XYZ file of C-alpha atoms in Angstrom:
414
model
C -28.160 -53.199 -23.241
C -29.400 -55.033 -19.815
C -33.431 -54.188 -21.081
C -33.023 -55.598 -24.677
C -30.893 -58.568 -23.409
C -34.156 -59.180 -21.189
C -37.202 -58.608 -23.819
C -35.093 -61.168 -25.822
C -34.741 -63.368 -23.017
C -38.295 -63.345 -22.912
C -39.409 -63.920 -26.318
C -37.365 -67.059 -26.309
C -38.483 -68.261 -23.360
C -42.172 -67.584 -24.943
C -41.148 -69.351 -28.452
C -39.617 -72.648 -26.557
C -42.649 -72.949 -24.324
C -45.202 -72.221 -26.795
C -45.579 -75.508 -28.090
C -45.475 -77.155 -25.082
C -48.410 -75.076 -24.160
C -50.468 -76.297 -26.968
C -53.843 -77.407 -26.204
C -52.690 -77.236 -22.362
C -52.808 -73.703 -22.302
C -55.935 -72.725 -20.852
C -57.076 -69.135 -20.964
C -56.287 -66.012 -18.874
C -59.477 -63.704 -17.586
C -59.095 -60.188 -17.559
C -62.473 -58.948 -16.039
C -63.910 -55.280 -16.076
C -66.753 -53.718 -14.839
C -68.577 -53.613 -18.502
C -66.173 -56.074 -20.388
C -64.616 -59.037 -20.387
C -61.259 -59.968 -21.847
C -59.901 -63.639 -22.300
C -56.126 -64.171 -23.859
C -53.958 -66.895 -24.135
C -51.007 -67.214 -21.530
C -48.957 -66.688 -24.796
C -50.860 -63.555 -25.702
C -50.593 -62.443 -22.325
C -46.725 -62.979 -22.477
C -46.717 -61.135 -26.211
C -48.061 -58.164 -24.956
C -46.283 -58.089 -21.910
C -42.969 -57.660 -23.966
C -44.596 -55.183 -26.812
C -45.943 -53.471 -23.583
C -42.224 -53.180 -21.746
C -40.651 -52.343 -25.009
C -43.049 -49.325 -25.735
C -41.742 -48.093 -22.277
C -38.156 -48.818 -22.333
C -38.717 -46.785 -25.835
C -40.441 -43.739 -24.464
C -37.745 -43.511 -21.671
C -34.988 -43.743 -24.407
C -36.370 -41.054 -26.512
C -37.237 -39.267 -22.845
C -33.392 -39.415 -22.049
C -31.854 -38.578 -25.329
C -33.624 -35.262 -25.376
C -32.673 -34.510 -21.722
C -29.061 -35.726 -22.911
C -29.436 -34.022 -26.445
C -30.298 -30.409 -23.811
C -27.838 -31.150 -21.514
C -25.135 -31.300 -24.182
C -26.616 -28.107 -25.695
C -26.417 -26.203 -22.418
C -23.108 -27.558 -21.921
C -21.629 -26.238 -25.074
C -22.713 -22.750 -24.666
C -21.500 -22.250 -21.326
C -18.177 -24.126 -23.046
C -18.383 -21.137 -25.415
C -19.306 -18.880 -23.044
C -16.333 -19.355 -20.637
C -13.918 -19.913 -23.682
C -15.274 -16.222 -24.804
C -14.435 -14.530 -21.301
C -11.060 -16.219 -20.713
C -10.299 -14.758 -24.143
C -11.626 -11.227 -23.428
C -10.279 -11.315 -19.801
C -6.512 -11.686 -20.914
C -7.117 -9.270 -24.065
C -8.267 -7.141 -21.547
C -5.511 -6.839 -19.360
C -3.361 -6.289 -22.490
C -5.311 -3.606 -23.480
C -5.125 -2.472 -19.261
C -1.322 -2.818 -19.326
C -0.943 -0.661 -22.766
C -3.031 2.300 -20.378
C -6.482 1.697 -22.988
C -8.768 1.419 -19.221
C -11.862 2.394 -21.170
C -11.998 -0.770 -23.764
C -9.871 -2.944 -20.863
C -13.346 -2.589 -18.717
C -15.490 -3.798 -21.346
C -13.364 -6.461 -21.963
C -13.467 -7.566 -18.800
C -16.327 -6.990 -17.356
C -18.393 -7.511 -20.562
C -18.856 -11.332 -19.596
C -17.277 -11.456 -16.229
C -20.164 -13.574 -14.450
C -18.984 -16.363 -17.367
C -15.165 -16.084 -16.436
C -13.167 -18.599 -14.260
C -12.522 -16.057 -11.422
C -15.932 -13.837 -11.854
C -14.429 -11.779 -8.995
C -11.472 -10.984 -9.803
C -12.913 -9.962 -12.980
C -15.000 -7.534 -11.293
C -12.277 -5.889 -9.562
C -9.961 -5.304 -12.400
C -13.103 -3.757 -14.663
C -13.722 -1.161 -11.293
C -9.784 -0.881 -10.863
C -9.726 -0.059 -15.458
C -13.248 2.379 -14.378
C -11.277 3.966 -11.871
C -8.120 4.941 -13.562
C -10.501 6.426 -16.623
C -12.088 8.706 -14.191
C -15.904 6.598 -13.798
C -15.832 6.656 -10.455
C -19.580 5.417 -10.574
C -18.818 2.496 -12.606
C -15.813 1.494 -10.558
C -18.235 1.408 -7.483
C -20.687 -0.540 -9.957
C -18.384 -3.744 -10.264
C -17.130 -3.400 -6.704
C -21.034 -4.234 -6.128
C -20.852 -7.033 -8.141
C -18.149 -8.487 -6.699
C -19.288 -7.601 -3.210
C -22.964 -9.694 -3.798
C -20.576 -12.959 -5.328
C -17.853 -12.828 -2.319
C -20.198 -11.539 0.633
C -19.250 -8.312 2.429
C -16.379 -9.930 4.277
C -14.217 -10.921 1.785
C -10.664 -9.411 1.692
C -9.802 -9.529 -1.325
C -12.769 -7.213 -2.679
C -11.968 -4.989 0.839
C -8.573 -4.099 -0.866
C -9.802 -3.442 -3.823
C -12.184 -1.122 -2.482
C -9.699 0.353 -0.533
C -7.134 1.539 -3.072
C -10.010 2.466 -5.386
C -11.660 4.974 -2.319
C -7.522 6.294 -1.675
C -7.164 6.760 -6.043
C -10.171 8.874 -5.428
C -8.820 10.820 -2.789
C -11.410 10.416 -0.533
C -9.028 10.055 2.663
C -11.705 9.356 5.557
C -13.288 6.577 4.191
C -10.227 4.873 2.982
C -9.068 5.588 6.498
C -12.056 3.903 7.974
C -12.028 0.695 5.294
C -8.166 0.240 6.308
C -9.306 0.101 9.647
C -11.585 -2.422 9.242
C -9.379 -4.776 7.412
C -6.581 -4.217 9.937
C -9.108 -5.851 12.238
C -10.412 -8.479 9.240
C -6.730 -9.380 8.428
C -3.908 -7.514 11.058
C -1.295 -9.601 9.749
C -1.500 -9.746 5.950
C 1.212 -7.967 4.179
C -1.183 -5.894 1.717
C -3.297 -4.785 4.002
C -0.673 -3.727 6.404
C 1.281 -1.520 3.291
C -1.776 -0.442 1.885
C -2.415 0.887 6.172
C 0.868 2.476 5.643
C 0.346 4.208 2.711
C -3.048 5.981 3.603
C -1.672 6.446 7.068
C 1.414 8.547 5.791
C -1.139 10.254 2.837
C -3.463 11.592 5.396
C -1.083 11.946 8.881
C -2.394 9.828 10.704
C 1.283 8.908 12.005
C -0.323 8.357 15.613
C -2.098 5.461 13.787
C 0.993 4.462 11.724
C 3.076 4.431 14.642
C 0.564 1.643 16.327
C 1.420 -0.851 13.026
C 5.249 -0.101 12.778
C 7.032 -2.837 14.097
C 4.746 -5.052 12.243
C 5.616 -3.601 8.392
C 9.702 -3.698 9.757
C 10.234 -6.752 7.678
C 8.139 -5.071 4.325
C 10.445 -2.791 2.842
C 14.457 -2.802 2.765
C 15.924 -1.399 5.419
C 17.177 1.824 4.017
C 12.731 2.870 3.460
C 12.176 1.482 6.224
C 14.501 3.945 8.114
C 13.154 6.428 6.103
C 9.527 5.663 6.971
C 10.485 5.346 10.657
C 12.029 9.069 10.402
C 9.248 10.806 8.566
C 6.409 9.222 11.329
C 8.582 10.425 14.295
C 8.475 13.531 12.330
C 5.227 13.845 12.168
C 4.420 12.997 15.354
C 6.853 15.433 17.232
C 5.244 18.254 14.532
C 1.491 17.523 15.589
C 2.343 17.357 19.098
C 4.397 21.094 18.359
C 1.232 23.042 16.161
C -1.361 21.071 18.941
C 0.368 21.869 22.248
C 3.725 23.841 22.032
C 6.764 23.230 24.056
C 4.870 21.796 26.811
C 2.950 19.517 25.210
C 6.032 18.265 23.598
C 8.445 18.187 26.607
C 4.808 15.830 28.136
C 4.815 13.575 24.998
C 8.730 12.838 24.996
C 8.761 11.687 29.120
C 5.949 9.041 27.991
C 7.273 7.778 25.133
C 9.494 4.734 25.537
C 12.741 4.027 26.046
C 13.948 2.741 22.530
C 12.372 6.018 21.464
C 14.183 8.610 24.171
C 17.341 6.636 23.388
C 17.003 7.462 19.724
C 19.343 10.345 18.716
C 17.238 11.033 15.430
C 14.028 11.770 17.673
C 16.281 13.705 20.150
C 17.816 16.092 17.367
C 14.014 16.492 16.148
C 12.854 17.386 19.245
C 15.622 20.201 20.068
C 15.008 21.794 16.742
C 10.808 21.872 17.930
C 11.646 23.144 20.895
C 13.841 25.980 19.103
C 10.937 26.606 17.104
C 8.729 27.464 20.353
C 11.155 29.546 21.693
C 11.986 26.936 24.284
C 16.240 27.455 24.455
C 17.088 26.204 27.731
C 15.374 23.169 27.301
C 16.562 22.316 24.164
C 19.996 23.422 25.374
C 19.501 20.965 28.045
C 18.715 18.440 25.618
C 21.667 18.802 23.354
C 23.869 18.594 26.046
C 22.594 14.982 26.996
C 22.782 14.203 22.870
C 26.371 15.489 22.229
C 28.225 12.559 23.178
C 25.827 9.881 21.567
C 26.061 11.125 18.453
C 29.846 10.894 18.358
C 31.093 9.185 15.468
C 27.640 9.423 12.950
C 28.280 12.167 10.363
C 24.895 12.525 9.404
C 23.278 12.711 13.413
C 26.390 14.827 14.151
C 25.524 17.404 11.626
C 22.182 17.676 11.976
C 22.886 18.650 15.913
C 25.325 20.829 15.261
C 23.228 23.006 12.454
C 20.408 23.080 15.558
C 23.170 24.597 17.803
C 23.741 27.317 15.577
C 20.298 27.949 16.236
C 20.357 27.710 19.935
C 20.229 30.898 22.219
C 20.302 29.751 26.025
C 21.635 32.120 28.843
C 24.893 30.510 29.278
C 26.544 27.931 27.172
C 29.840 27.334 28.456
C 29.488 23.489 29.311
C 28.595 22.823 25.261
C 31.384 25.553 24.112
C 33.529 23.290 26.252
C 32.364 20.336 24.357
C 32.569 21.838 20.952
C 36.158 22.889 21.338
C 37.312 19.451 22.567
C 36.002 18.107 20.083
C 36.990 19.818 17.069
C 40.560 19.395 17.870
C 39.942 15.600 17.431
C 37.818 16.055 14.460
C 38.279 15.528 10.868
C 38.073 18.754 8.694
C 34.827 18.717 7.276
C 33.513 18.016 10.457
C 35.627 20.792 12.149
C 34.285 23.574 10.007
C 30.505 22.382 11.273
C 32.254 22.188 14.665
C 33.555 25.904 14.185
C 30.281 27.305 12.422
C 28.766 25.951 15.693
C 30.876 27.979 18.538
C 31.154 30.724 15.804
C 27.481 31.385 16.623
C 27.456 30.654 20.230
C 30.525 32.524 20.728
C 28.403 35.620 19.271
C 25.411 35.322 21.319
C 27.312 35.161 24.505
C 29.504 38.331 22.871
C 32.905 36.599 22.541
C 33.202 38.046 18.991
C 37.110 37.763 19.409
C 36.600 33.967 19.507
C 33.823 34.309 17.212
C 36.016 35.397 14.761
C 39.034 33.004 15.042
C 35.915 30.264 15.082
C 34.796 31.736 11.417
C 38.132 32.090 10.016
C 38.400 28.566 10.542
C 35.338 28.139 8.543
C 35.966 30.310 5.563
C 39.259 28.698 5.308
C 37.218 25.414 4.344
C 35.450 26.864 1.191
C 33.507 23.286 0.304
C 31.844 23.176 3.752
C 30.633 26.456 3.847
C 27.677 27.580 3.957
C 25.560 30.447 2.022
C 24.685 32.831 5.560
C 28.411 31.843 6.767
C 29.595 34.994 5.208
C 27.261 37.294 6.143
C 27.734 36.682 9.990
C 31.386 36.208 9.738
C 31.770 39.527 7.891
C 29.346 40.863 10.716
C 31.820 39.602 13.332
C 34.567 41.080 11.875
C 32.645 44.469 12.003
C 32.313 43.768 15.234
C 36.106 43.659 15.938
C 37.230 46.387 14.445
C 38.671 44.270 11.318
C 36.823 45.898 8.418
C 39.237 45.390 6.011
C 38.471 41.503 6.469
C 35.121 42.543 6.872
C 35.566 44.452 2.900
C 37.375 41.015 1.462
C 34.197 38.883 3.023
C 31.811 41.040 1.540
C 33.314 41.256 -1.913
C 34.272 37.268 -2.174
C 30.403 36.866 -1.155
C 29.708 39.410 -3.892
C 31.561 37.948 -6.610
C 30.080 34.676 -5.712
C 26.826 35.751 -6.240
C 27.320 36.994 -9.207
C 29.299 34.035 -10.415
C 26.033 31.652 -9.532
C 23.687 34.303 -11.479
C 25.781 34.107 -14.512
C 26.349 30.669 -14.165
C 22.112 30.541 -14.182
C 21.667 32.594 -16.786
C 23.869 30.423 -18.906
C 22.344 27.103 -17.953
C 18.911 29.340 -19.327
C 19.971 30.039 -22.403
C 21.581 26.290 -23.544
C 18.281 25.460 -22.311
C 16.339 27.523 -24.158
C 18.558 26.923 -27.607
């Protein structure tokens, strides 16, 4: 608008002082080396305004094509995008509905065109991967890797999960490492540590991030997950180094852990298992009177005492009986079952008897081998007419479960 409001500017100033000019004009010399030009200041001024005009009119036509290209690029990139936006959320429809194999080429048909090219990427290897293509699945993590660089944690994850779908536990172990040290904090990286931690136990490792993932998971898993790593701790220690090595471990650990009464119980019944009864015996008597009052804890000692054999235990038989005439009666017959046993392997089988009376008397809480040793026992006394009735109840029992299977087989199979 500015360069045509000029030319015209010009042209008028040329027609107004035109006739002024008349016959005062003089000439204007243009002067080469082989000819000679001579124009009118008017002329002059003509062509000066054809001569701008001709430019302004090459750059118009100049800039409209650029523009006219521009626009054309513009609109199929426009297209372009519009196409993988469309595909992208048709294919996680289609990934959703469990159809991986057309949800990858969905997505990563025209995922370099796509608002988030990345994540793209990394859903087409996660769709590979569930189809089985494990060499496809590494394809787009490639991709992805060469548009977000190698330290990028979002594509780390990815390529985490994909290397623990495929099983392949030591370099998933190794890539969690690394993004524990990338990102030690983040909450995906520290469940996804969990997870491959627990799947190939490593619970040395997962015991190093524990207190980190407490406030991850309700508090009833996170018990749970708590339980299972002490677990597996106290078992490697056990298969690597026996009794000793676990009786080592336990005096370094610290003292929230040697205060815990699950670890405790876990570590009499390892040292049972290695043949290690004074120890453990040791051991339970520190543990009886902290578990006092917890059904669950109490239990679980009290089935590891039936298991005990030391050289003399009078000092927990002591404990046992006090207890059980304070006890409630489900927790009584457990009590019983437990100086039952003892009773027999110091060779009390007087008081082993009264002990298992007590506990056949309490059919719910009784247990399938409480039979056999009680009608043992009562062998033992003399008392084989209880011994007989023992035998035959156990009998009849059995028989009553069979035919009580073999029903449940046949509804089943009609």
């Amino acid at each position: 608008m500015f360069r045509a409001l000029f030319l015209m500017l010009i042209l008028l100033a040329g027609l107004i002082a035109g006739p002024y000019l008349v016959g005062k004009q003089g000439y204007v010399l243009i002067q080469t080396q082989a000819n000679n030009y001579e124009l009118s200041i008017v002329s002059l001024v003509v062509l000066f305004v054809i001569g701008m005009a001709i430019v302004y009119g090459i750059e118009w036509l100049v800039t409209r094509f650029l523009r006219l290209s521009n626009n054309t690029y513009s609109w199929f990139s426009r297209r372009k995008r519009l196409k993988a936006q469309k595909q992208t959320l048709e294919g996680l429809m289609r990934m959703n509905e469990g159809d991986y194999s057309k949800a990858e080429k969905l997505i990563g048909k025209n995922a370099k065109h796509s608002d988030e090219p990345i994540l793209n990427f990394i859903k087409a290897a996660e769709a590979a991967q569930q189809r089985g293509d494990e060499f496809a699945a590494n394809k787009y993590l490639m991709e992805a890797t060469e548009l977000a660089g190698s330290d990028n944690l979002l594509v780390e994850l990815a390529r985490t999960r994909i290397l623990l779908q495929q099983n392949k536990l030591p370099a998933a172990r190794s890539s969690v490492d690394s993004l524990l040290e990338l990102a030690p904090k983040n909450a995906e990286v520290l469940k996804l540590a969990v997870e491959i931690y627990k799947k190939s136990k490593a619970f040395a490792a997962l015991d190093n991030i524990i207190e980190q993932v407490e406030g991850l998971y309700p508090d009833a898993e996170y018990t749970a997950l708590v339980q299972e790593m002490e677990d597996g701790l106290l078992d490697e220690k056990m298969n690597e180094e026996g009794a000793d090595g676990l009786l080592a471990w336990w005096h370094e650990q610290s003292r929230k852990r040697r205060n815990d009464n699950y670890v405790r119980i876990g570590l009499i019944q390892r040292l049972i298992d290695c043949n290690d009864h004074e120890n453990a015996y040791e051991l339970t008597l520190e543990t009886f009177k902290k578990v006092e009052g917890n059904k669950a804890l109490s239990g679980a000692l009290y089935a590891q005492i039936t298991r005990l054999q030391p050289m003399d235990s009078t000092k927990l038989i002591k404990l046992l009986e006090k207890r059980a005439n304070s006890s409630a009666e489900e927790a009584e017959c457990c009590i019983n079952r437990a100086l039952g046993y003892l009773h027999v392997r110091q060779g009390d089988f007087v008081k082993a008897s009264d002990a298992f009376k007590k506990v056949l008397a309490n059919k719910s809480e009784m247990k399938q081998y409480d039979a056999t040793m009680a009608a043992y026992v009562f062998e033992q006394i003399g008392d084989l007419v209880t011994a007989k009735q023992v035998r035959d109840e156990m009998l009849k029992s059995a028989m009553a479960i069979k035919e009580a299977d073999e029903t449940v087989e046949q509804t089943t199979a009609l």
